[in-house]
Coordinates of C-alpha atoms (C1' of nucleotides) in Angstrom, one line a residue:
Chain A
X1 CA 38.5 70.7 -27.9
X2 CA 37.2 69.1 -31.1
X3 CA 40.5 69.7 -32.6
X4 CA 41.7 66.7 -30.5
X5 CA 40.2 64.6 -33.0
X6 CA 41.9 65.3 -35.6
X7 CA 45.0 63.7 -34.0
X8 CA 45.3 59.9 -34.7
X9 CA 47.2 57.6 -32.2
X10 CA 51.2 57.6 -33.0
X11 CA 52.4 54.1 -33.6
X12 CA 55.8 54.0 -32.8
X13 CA 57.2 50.8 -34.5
X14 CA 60.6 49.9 -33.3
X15 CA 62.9 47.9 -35.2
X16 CA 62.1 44.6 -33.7
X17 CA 58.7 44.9 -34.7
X18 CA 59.7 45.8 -38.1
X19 CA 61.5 42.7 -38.1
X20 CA 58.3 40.8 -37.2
X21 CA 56.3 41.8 -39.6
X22 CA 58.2 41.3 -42.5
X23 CA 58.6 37.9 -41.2
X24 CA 55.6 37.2 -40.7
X25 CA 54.5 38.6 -44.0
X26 CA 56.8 35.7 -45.4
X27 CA 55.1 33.4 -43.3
X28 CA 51.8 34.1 -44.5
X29 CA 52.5 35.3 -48.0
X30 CA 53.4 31.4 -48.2
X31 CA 57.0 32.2 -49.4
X32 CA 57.9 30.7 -45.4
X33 CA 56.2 27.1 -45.1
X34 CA 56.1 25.3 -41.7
X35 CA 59.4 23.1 -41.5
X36 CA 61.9 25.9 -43.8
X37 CA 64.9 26.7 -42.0
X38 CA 64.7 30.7 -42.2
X39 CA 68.3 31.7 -43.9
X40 CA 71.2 32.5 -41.0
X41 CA 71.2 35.3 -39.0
X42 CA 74.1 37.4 -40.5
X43 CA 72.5 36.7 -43.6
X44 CA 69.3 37.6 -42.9
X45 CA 70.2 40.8 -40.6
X46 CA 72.6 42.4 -43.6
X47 CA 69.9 41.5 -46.4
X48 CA 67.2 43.3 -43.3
X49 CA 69.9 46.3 -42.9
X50 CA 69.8 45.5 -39.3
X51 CA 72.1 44.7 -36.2
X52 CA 72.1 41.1 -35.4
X53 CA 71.3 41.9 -32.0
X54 CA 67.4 43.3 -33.1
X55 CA 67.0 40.3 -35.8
X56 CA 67.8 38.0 -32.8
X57 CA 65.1 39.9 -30.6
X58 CA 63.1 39.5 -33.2
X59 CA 63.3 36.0 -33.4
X60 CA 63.2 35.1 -29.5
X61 CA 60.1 36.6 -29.8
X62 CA 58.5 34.5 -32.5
X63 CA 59.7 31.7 -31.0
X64 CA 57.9 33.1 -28.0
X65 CA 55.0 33.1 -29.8
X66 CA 55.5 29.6 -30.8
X67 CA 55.9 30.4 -34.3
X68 CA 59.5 30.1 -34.9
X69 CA 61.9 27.3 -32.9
X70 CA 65.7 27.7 -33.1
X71 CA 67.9 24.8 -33.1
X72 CA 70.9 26.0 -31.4
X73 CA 73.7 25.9 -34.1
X74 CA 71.6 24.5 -36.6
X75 CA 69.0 27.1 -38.0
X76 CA 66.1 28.7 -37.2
X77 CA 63.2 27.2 -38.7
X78 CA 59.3 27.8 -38.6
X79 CA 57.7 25.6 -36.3
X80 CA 54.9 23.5 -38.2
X81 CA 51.5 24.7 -36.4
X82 CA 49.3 27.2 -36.2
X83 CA 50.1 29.1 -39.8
X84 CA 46.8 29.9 -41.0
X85 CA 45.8 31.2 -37.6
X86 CA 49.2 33.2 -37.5
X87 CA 47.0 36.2 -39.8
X88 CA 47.1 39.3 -37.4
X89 CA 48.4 37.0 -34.5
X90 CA 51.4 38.4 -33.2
X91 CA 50.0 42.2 -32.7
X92 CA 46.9 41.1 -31.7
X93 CA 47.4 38.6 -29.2
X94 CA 47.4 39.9 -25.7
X95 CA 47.5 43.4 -27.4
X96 CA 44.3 44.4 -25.5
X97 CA 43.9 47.5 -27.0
X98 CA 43.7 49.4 -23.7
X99 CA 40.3 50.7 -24.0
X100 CA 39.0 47.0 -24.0
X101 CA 38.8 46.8 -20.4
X102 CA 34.8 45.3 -21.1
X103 CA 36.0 41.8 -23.0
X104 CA 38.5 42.0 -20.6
X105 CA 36.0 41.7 -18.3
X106 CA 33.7 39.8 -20.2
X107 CA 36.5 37.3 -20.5
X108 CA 37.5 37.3 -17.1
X109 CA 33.3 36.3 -16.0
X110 CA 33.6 32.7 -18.2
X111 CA 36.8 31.9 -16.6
X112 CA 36.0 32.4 -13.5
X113 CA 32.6 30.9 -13.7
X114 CA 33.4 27.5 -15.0
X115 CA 36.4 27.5 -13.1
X116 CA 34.7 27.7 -9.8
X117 CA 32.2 25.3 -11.5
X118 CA 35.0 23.0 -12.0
X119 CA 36.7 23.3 -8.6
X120 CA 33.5 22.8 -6.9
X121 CA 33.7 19.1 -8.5
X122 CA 37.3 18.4 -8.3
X123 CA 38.3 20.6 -5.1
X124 CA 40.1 18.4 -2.8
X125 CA 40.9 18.8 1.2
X126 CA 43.7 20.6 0.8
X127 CA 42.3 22.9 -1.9
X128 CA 40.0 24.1 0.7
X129 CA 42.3 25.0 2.9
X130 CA 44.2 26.9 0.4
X131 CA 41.4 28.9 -0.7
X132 CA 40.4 29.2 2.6
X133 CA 43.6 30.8 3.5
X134 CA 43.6 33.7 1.0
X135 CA 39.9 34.5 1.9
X136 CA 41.2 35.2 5.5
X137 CA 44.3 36.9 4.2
X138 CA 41.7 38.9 2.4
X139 CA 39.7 39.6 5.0
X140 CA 41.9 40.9 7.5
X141 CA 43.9 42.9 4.7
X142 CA 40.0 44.6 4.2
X143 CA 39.9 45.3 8.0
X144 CA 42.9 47.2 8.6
X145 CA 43.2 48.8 5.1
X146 CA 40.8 50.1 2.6
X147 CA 42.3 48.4 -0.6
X148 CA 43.2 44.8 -1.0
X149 CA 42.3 44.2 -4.8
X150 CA 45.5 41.9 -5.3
X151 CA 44.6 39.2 -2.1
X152 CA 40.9 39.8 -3.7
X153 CA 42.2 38.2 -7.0
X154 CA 44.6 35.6 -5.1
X155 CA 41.1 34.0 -3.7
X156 CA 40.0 33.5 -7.8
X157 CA 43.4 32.6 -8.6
X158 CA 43.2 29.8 -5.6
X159 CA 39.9 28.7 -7.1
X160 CA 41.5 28.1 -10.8
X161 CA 44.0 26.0 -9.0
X162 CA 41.3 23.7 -7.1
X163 CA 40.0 23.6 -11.1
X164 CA 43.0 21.3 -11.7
X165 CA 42.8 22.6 -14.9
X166 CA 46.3 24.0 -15.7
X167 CA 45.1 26.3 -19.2
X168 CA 42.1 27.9 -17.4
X169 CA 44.4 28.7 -14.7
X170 CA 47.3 29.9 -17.0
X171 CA 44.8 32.1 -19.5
X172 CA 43.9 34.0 -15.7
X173 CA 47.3 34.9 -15.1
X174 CA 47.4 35.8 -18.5
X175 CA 44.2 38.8 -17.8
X176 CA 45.3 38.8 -14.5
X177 CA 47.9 41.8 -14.4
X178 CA 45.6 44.0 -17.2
X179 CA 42.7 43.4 -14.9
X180 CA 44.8 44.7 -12.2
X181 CA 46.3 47.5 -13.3
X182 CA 42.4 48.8 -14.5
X183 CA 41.7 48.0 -10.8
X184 CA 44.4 50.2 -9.4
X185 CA 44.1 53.3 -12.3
X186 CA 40.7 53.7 -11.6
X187 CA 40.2 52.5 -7.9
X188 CA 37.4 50.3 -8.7
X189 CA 37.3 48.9 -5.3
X190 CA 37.0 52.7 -3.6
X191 CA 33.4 52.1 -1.7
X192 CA 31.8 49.4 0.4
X193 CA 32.1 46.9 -2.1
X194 CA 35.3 45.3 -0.4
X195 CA 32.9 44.0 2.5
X196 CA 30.0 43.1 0.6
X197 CA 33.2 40.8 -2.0
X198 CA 34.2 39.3 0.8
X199 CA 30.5 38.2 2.1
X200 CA 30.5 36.8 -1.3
X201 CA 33.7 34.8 -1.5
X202 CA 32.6 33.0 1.9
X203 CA 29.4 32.2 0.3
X204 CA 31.6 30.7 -3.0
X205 CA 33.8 28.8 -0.9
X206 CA 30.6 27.2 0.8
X207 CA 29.3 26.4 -2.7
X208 CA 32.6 24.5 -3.1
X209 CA 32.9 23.0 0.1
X210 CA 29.4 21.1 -1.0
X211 CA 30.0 20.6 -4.7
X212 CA 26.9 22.1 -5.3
X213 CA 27.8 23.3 -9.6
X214 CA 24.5 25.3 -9.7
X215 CA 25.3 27.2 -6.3
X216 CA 28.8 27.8 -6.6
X217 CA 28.0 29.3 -10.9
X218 CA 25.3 31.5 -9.7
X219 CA 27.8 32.9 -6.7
X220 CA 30.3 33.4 -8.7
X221 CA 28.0 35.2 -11.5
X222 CA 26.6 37.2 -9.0
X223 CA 29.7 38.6 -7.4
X224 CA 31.4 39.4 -10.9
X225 CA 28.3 41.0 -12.3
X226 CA 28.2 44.6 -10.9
X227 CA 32.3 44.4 -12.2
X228 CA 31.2 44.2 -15.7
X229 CA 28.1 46.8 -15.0
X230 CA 30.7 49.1 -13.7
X231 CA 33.0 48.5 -16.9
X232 CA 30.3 49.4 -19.3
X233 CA 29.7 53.0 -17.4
X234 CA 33.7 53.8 -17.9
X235 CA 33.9 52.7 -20.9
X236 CA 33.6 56.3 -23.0
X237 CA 36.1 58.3 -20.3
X238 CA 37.8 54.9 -20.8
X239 CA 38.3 55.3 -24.7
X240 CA 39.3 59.7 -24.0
X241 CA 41.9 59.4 -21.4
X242 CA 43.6 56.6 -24.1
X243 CA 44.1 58.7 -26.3
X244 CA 45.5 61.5 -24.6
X245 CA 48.6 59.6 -22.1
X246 CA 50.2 57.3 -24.4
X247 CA 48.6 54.4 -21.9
X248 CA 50.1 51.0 -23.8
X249 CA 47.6 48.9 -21.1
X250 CA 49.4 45.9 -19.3
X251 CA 51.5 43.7 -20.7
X252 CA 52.2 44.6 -24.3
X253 CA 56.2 43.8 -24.5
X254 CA 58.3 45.9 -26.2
Chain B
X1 CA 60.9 -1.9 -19.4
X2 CA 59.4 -1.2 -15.5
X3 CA 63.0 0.6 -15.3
X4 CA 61.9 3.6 -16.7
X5 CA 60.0 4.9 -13.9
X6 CA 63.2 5.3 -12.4
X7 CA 64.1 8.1 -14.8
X8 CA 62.4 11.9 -13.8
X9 CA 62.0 14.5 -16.5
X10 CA 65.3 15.9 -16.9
X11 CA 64.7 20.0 -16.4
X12 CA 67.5 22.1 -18.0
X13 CA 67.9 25.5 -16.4
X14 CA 69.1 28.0 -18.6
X15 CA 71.3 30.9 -16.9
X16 CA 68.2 32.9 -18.4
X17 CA 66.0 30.9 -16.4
X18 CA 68.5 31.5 -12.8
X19 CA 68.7 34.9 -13.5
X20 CA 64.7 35.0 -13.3
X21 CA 64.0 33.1 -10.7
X22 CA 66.4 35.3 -8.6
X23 CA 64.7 38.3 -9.4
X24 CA 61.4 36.3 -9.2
X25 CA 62.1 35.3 -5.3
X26 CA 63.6 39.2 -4.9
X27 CA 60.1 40.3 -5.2
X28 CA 58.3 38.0 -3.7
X29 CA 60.1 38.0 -0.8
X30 CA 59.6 41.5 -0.4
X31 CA 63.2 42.9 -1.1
X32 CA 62.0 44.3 -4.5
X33 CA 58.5 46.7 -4.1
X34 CA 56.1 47.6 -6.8
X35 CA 58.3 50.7 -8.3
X36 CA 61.4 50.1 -6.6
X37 CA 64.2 50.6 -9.2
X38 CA 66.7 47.8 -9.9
X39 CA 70.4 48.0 -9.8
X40 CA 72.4 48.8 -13.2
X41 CA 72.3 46.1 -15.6
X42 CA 76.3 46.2 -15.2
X43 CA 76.1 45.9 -11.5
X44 CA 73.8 42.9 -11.7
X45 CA 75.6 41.0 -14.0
X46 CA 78.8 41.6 -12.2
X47 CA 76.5 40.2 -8.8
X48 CA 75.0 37.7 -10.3
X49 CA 78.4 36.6 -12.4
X50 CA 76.8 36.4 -15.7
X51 CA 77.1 38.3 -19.0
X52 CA 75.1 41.3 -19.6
X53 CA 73.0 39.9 -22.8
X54 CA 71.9 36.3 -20.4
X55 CA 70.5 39.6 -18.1
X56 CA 69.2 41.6 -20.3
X57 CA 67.4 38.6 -21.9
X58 CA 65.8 37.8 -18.6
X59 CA 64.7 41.3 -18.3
X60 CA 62.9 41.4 -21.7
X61 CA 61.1 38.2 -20.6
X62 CA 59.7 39.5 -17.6
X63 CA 58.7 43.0 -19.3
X64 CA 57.6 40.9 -21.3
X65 CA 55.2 39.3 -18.7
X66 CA 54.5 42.3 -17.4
X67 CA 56.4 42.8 -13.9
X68 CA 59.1 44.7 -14.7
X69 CA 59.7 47.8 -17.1
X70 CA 62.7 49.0 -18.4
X71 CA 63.3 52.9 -18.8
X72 CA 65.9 53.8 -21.8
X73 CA 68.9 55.9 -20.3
X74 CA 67.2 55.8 -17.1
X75 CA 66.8 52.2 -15.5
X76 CA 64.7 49.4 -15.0
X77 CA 61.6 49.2 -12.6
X78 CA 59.3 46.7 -11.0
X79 CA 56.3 47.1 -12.4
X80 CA 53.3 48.1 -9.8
X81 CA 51.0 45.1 -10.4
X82 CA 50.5 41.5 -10.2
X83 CA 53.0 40.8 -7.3
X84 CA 51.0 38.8 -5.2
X85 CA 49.7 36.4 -8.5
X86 CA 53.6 36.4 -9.2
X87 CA 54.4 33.5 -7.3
X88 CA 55.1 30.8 -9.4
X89 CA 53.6 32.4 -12.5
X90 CA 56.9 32.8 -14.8
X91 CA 57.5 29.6 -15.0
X92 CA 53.6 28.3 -15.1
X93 CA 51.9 30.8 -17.9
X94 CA 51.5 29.0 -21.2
X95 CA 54.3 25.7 -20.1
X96 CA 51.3 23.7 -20.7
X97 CA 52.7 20.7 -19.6
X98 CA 52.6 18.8 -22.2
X99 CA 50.3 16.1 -20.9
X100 CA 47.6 18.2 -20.3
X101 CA 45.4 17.7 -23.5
X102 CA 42.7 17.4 -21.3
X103 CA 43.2 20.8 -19.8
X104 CA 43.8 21.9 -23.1
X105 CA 40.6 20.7 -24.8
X106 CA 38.3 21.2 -21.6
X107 CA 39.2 25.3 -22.1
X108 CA 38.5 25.5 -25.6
X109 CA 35.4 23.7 -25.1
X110 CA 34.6 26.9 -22.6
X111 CA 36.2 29.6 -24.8
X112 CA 34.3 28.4 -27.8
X113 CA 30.6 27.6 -26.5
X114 CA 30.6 31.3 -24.6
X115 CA 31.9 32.9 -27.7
X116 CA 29.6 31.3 -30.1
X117 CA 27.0 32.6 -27.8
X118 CA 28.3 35.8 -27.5
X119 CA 28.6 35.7 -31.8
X120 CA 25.2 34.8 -32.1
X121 CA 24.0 37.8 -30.0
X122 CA 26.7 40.5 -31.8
X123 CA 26.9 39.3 -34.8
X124 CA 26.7 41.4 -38.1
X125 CA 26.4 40.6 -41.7
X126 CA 30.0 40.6 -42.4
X127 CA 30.4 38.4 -39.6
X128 CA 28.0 35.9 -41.1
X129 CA 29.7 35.9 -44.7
X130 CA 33.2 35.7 -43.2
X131 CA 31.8 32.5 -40.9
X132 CA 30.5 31.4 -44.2
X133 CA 33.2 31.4 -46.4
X134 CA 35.5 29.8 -43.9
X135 CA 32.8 27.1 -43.9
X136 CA 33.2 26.7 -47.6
X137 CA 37.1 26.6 -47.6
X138 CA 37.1 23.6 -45.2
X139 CA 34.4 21.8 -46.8
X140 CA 35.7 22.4 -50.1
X141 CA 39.6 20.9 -48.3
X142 CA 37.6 17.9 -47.2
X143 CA 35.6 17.0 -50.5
X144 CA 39.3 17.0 -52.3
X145 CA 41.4 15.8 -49.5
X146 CA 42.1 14.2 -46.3
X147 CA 42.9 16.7 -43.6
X148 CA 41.8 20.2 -43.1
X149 CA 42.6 20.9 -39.4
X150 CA 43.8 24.3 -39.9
X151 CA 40.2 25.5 -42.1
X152 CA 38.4 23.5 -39.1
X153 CA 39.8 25.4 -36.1
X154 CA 39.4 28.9 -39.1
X155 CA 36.4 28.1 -38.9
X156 CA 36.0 28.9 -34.8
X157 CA 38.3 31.6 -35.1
X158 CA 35.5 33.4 -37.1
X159 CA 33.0 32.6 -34.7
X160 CA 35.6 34.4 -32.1
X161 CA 35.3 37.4 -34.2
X162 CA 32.2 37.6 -34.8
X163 CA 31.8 37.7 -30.8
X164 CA 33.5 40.9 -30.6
X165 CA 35.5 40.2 -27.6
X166 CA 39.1 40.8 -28.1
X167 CA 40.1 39.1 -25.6
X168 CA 38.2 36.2 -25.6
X169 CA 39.9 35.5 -29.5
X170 CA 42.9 36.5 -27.8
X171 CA 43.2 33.7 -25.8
X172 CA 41.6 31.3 -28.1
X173 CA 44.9 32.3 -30.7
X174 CA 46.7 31.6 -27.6
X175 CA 46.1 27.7 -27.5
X176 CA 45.0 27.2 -31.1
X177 CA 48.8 26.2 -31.6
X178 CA 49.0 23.8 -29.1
X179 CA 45.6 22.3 -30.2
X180 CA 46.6 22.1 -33.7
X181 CA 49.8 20.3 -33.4
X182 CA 48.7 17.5 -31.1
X183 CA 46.0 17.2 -33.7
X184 CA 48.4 17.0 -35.8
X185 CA 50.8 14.7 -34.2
X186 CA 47.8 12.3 -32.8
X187 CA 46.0 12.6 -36.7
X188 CA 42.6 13.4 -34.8
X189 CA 40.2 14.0 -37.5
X190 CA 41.4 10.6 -39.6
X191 CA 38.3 8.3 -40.0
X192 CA 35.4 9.9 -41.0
X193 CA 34.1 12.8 -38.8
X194 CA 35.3 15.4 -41.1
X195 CA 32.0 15.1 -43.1
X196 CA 30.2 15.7 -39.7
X197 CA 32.2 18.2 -38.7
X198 CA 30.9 20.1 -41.8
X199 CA 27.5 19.3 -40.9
X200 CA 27.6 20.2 -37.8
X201 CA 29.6 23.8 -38.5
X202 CA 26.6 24.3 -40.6
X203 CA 24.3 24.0 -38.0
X204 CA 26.2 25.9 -35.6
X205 CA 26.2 28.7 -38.4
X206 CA 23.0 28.9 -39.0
X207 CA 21.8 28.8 -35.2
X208 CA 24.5 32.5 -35.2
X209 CA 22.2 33.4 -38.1
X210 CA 19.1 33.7 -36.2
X211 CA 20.4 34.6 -32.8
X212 CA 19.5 31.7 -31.0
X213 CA 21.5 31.3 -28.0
X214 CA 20.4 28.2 -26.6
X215 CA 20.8 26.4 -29.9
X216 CA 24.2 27.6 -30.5
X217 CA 25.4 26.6 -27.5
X218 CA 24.3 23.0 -27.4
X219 CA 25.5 22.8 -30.8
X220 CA 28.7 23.8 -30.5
X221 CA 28.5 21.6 -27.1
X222 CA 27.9 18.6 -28.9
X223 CA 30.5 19.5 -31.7
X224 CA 32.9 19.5 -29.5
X225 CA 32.3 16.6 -26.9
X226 CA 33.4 13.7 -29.5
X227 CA 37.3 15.2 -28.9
X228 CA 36.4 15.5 -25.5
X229 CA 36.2 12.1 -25.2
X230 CA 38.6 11.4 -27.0
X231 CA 41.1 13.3 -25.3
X232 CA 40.1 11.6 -22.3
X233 CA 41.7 8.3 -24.3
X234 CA 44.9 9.4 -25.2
X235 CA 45.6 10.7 -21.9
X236 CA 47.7 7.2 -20.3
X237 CA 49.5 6.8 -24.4
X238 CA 50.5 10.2 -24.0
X239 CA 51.8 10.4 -20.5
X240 CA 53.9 7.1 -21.6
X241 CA 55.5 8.9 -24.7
X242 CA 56.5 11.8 -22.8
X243 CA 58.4 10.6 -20.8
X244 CA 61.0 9.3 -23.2
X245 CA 60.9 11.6 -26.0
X246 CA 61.7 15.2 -24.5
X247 CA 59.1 16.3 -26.2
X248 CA 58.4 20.2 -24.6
X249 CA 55.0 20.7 -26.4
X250 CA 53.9 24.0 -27.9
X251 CA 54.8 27.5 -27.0
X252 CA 56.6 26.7 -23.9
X253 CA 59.4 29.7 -24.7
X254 CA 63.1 29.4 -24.1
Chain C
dC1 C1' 82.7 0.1 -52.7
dA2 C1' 81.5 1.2 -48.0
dT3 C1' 83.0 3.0 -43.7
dT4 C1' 85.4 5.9 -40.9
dG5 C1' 88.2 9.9 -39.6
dT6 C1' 89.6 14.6 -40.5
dT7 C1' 89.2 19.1 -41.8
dG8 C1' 87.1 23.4 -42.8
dA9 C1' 83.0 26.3 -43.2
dT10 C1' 78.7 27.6 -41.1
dT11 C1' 75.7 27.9 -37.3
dG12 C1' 73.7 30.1 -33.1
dG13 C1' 75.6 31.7 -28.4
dT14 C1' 78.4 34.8 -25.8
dC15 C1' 81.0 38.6 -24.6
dG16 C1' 83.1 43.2 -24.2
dA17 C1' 83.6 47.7 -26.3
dC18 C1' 81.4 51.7 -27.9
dC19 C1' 77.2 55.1 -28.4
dA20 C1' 73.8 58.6 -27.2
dA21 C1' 70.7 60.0 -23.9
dT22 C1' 70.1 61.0 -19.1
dT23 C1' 71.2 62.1 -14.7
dT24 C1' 74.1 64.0 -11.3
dA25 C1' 77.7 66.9 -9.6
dT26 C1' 80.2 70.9 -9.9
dA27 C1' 81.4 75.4 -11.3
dT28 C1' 79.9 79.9 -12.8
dT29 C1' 77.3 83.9 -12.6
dA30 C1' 73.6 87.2 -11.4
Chain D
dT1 C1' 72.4 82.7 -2.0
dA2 C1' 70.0 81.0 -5.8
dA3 C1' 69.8 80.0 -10.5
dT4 C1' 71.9 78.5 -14.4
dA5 C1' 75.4 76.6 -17.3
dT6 C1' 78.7 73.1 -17.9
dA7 C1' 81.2 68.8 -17.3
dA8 C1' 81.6 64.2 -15.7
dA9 C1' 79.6 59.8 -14.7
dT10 C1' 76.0 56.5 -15.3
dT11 C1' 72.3 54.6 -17.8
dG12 C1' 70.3 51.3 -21.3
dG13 C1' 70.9 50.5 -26.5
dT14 C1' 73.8 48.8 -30.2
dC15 C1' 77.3 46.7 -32.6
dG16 C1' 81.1 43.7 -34.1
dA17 C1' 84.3 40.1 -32.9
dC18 C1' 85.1 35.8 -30.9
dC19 C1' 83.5 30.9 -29.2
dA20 C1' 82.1 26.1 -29.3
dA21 C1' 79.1 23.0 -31.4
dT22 C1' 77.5 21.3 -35.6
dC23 C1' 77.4 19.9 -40.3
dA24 C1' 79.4 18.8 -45.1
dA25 C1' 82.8 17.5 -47.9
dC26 C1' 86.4 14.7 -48.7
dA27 C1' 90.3 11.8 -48.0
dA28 C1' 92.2 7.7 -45.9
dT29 C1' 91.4 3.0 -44.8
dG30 C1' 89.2 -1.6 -44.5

DNA sequence: CATTGTTGATTGGTCGACCAATTTATATTA
DNA sequence: TAATATAAATTGGTCGACCAATCAACAATG
């Protein structure tokens, strides 16, 4: 079995993502300043020795990234911001590398904390009753069934909202659908934890309800804590079974 | 000039965008499971009376996002995760409104303290030189120049690092853009804070030198508050020029 | 000389045709 | 009949040609 460790992850690097590096090598290498128009697309795709079709995917998703904008027919040109940060950017970001699932984690506690924290001083009536609503949508998904780990996040995603904070609540979805997909690979929910979360999220709400910050942190710490004890223990099996299904995590794009 | 508020933001809906909120409301209405295989891109397009590269464009966004996946030679299927969070999520993630500096700011305030934190417990040596010498570059920027925005937020990226959380640096690459150019646009660091900056990066460095987590948190704290503030001042100039420039911010996509 | 109008080249956007891989249906054979 | 081989149809992937909008150069006009 030791043999398997001689094998090194295959990166299969299509096309597009050829594309994007040597793009963002320009970028970078200083030859592509912020404000040049990038050369035209036929010319860049026959000096590439690509189809215009993959330079053009290759672009939308720079400009995804926010590092390129294209001026419908006018040019493509690199959009003045963020150049020095761009350094390992584009393979990195959102890239969780799969056997991550702890930062992800980690990450997903200091959202959720100061959100909550944040709701609990902003929340207004109708916030309540929205949160209130997916608690008892997750409740009674948790009475008739065993799992309900997608009305479980709902209730945190409901709590980001009351946050009226529109980045904290975007960066969640952002983890959102890795943090899921751990959640259903690994059943993370299997035992008589789905009661004891649900105990917990009436306890949060309350916090809310009174805008009481120190309450509604602790709560929130409290209920997310045995999440990240339990990520630490499947870490290692984690990091095998990666290596072995060619598991690209959650949303990695293409 | 009280005219004006007679005019609403003007949203253009690209036949990318109609072809994904169709899908969108497919699955969240129900019609379109977790797994469930879409029609042929040919018999979509025909449906949906659009061209085969607006579909397949809105297809590679939401792969992209992480709900659906597309099988070479085979067909394209709805991911298994995140349905429930998918309401109203396409068109939220990352379309930081604009107007929401204060959102913006507030969340890097939160991503940076609980990094910093986290830097000062994990830190290694390399860490500490690579914080240091982006400390040097933006001082050395300052001492010769005017602006060094890009070396400042550098800087914090190290720190990111250096707190070994993927994600958590993830994200922060995620709305360092955004940050950047309304720094840039708004000319933030004019008068002279620069110099303090410095001063205070070096504190903040050296509290991630000797592990001290309660000093590198109120450090960083305090470093940050000033934009805070200011943030909070811009807020009614801002909403104003919105409105009549169509200015769509950062990384809003197509 | 300055302004305007026209023309031609270039741009990104769009579309339809073709390709190879896959799946399905059908025919062949043991 | 069951298993296998073969052919036809369907799939997403790729490419090149065409489109309308834009821009640049230049000529006509005041």
């Amino acid at each position: 079995m030791e043999l398997l460790k001689n094998f090194s992850q295959i990166v299969i690097e299509t096309p597009v993502d050829k594309i994007i590096n040597q793009i963002k090598q320009l970028i970078t290498s200083g030859q592509l300043k912020p404000g040049d128009k990038l050369p035209s697309e036929r010319k860049l795709c026959d000096v590439l020795g690509v189809g215009r079709t993959h330079l053009r995917d290759a672009i939308k998703k720079l400009e995804f990234y926010g590092i390129l904008k294209t001026l419908p027919q006018s040019g493509t040109v690199v959009a003045g911001m963020g150049i020095t940060a761009l350094e390992g950017l584009i393979s990195d970001v959102l890239k969780l590398e799969g056997n991550d699932f702890n930062s992800l984690v980690e990450t997903r506690v200091i959202l959720e904390v100061n959100s909550a924290v944040l709701a609990a001083e902003r929340r207004t009536g109708n916030d309540i009753k929205e949160i209130e609503k997916a608690l008892f949508a997750h409740r009674a998904k948790i009475e008739q069934a065993d799992h309900a780990v997608e009305e479980d996040l709902m209730f945190h995603l409901k709590i980001a909202e009351a946050s009226k904070n529109s980045v904290l609540k975007s960066l969640m979805l952002i983890i959102t659908p890795d943090i899921l997909s751990y959640f259903k690979q690994h059943d993370v929910c299997g035992d008589g934890r789905s009661n004891k979360a649900v105990e917990q999220h009436e306890r949060i709400l309350e916090a809310i309800k009174n805008q009481d910050r120190e309450a509604v942190g602790s709560e929130m710490r409290g209920h997310l804590v045995d999440i990240l004890d339990y990520s630490k223990t499947i870490q290692v099996e984690q990091l095998y079974n990666n290596k072995i299904e060619s598991n690209n995590g959650g949303m990695t794009g293409t």
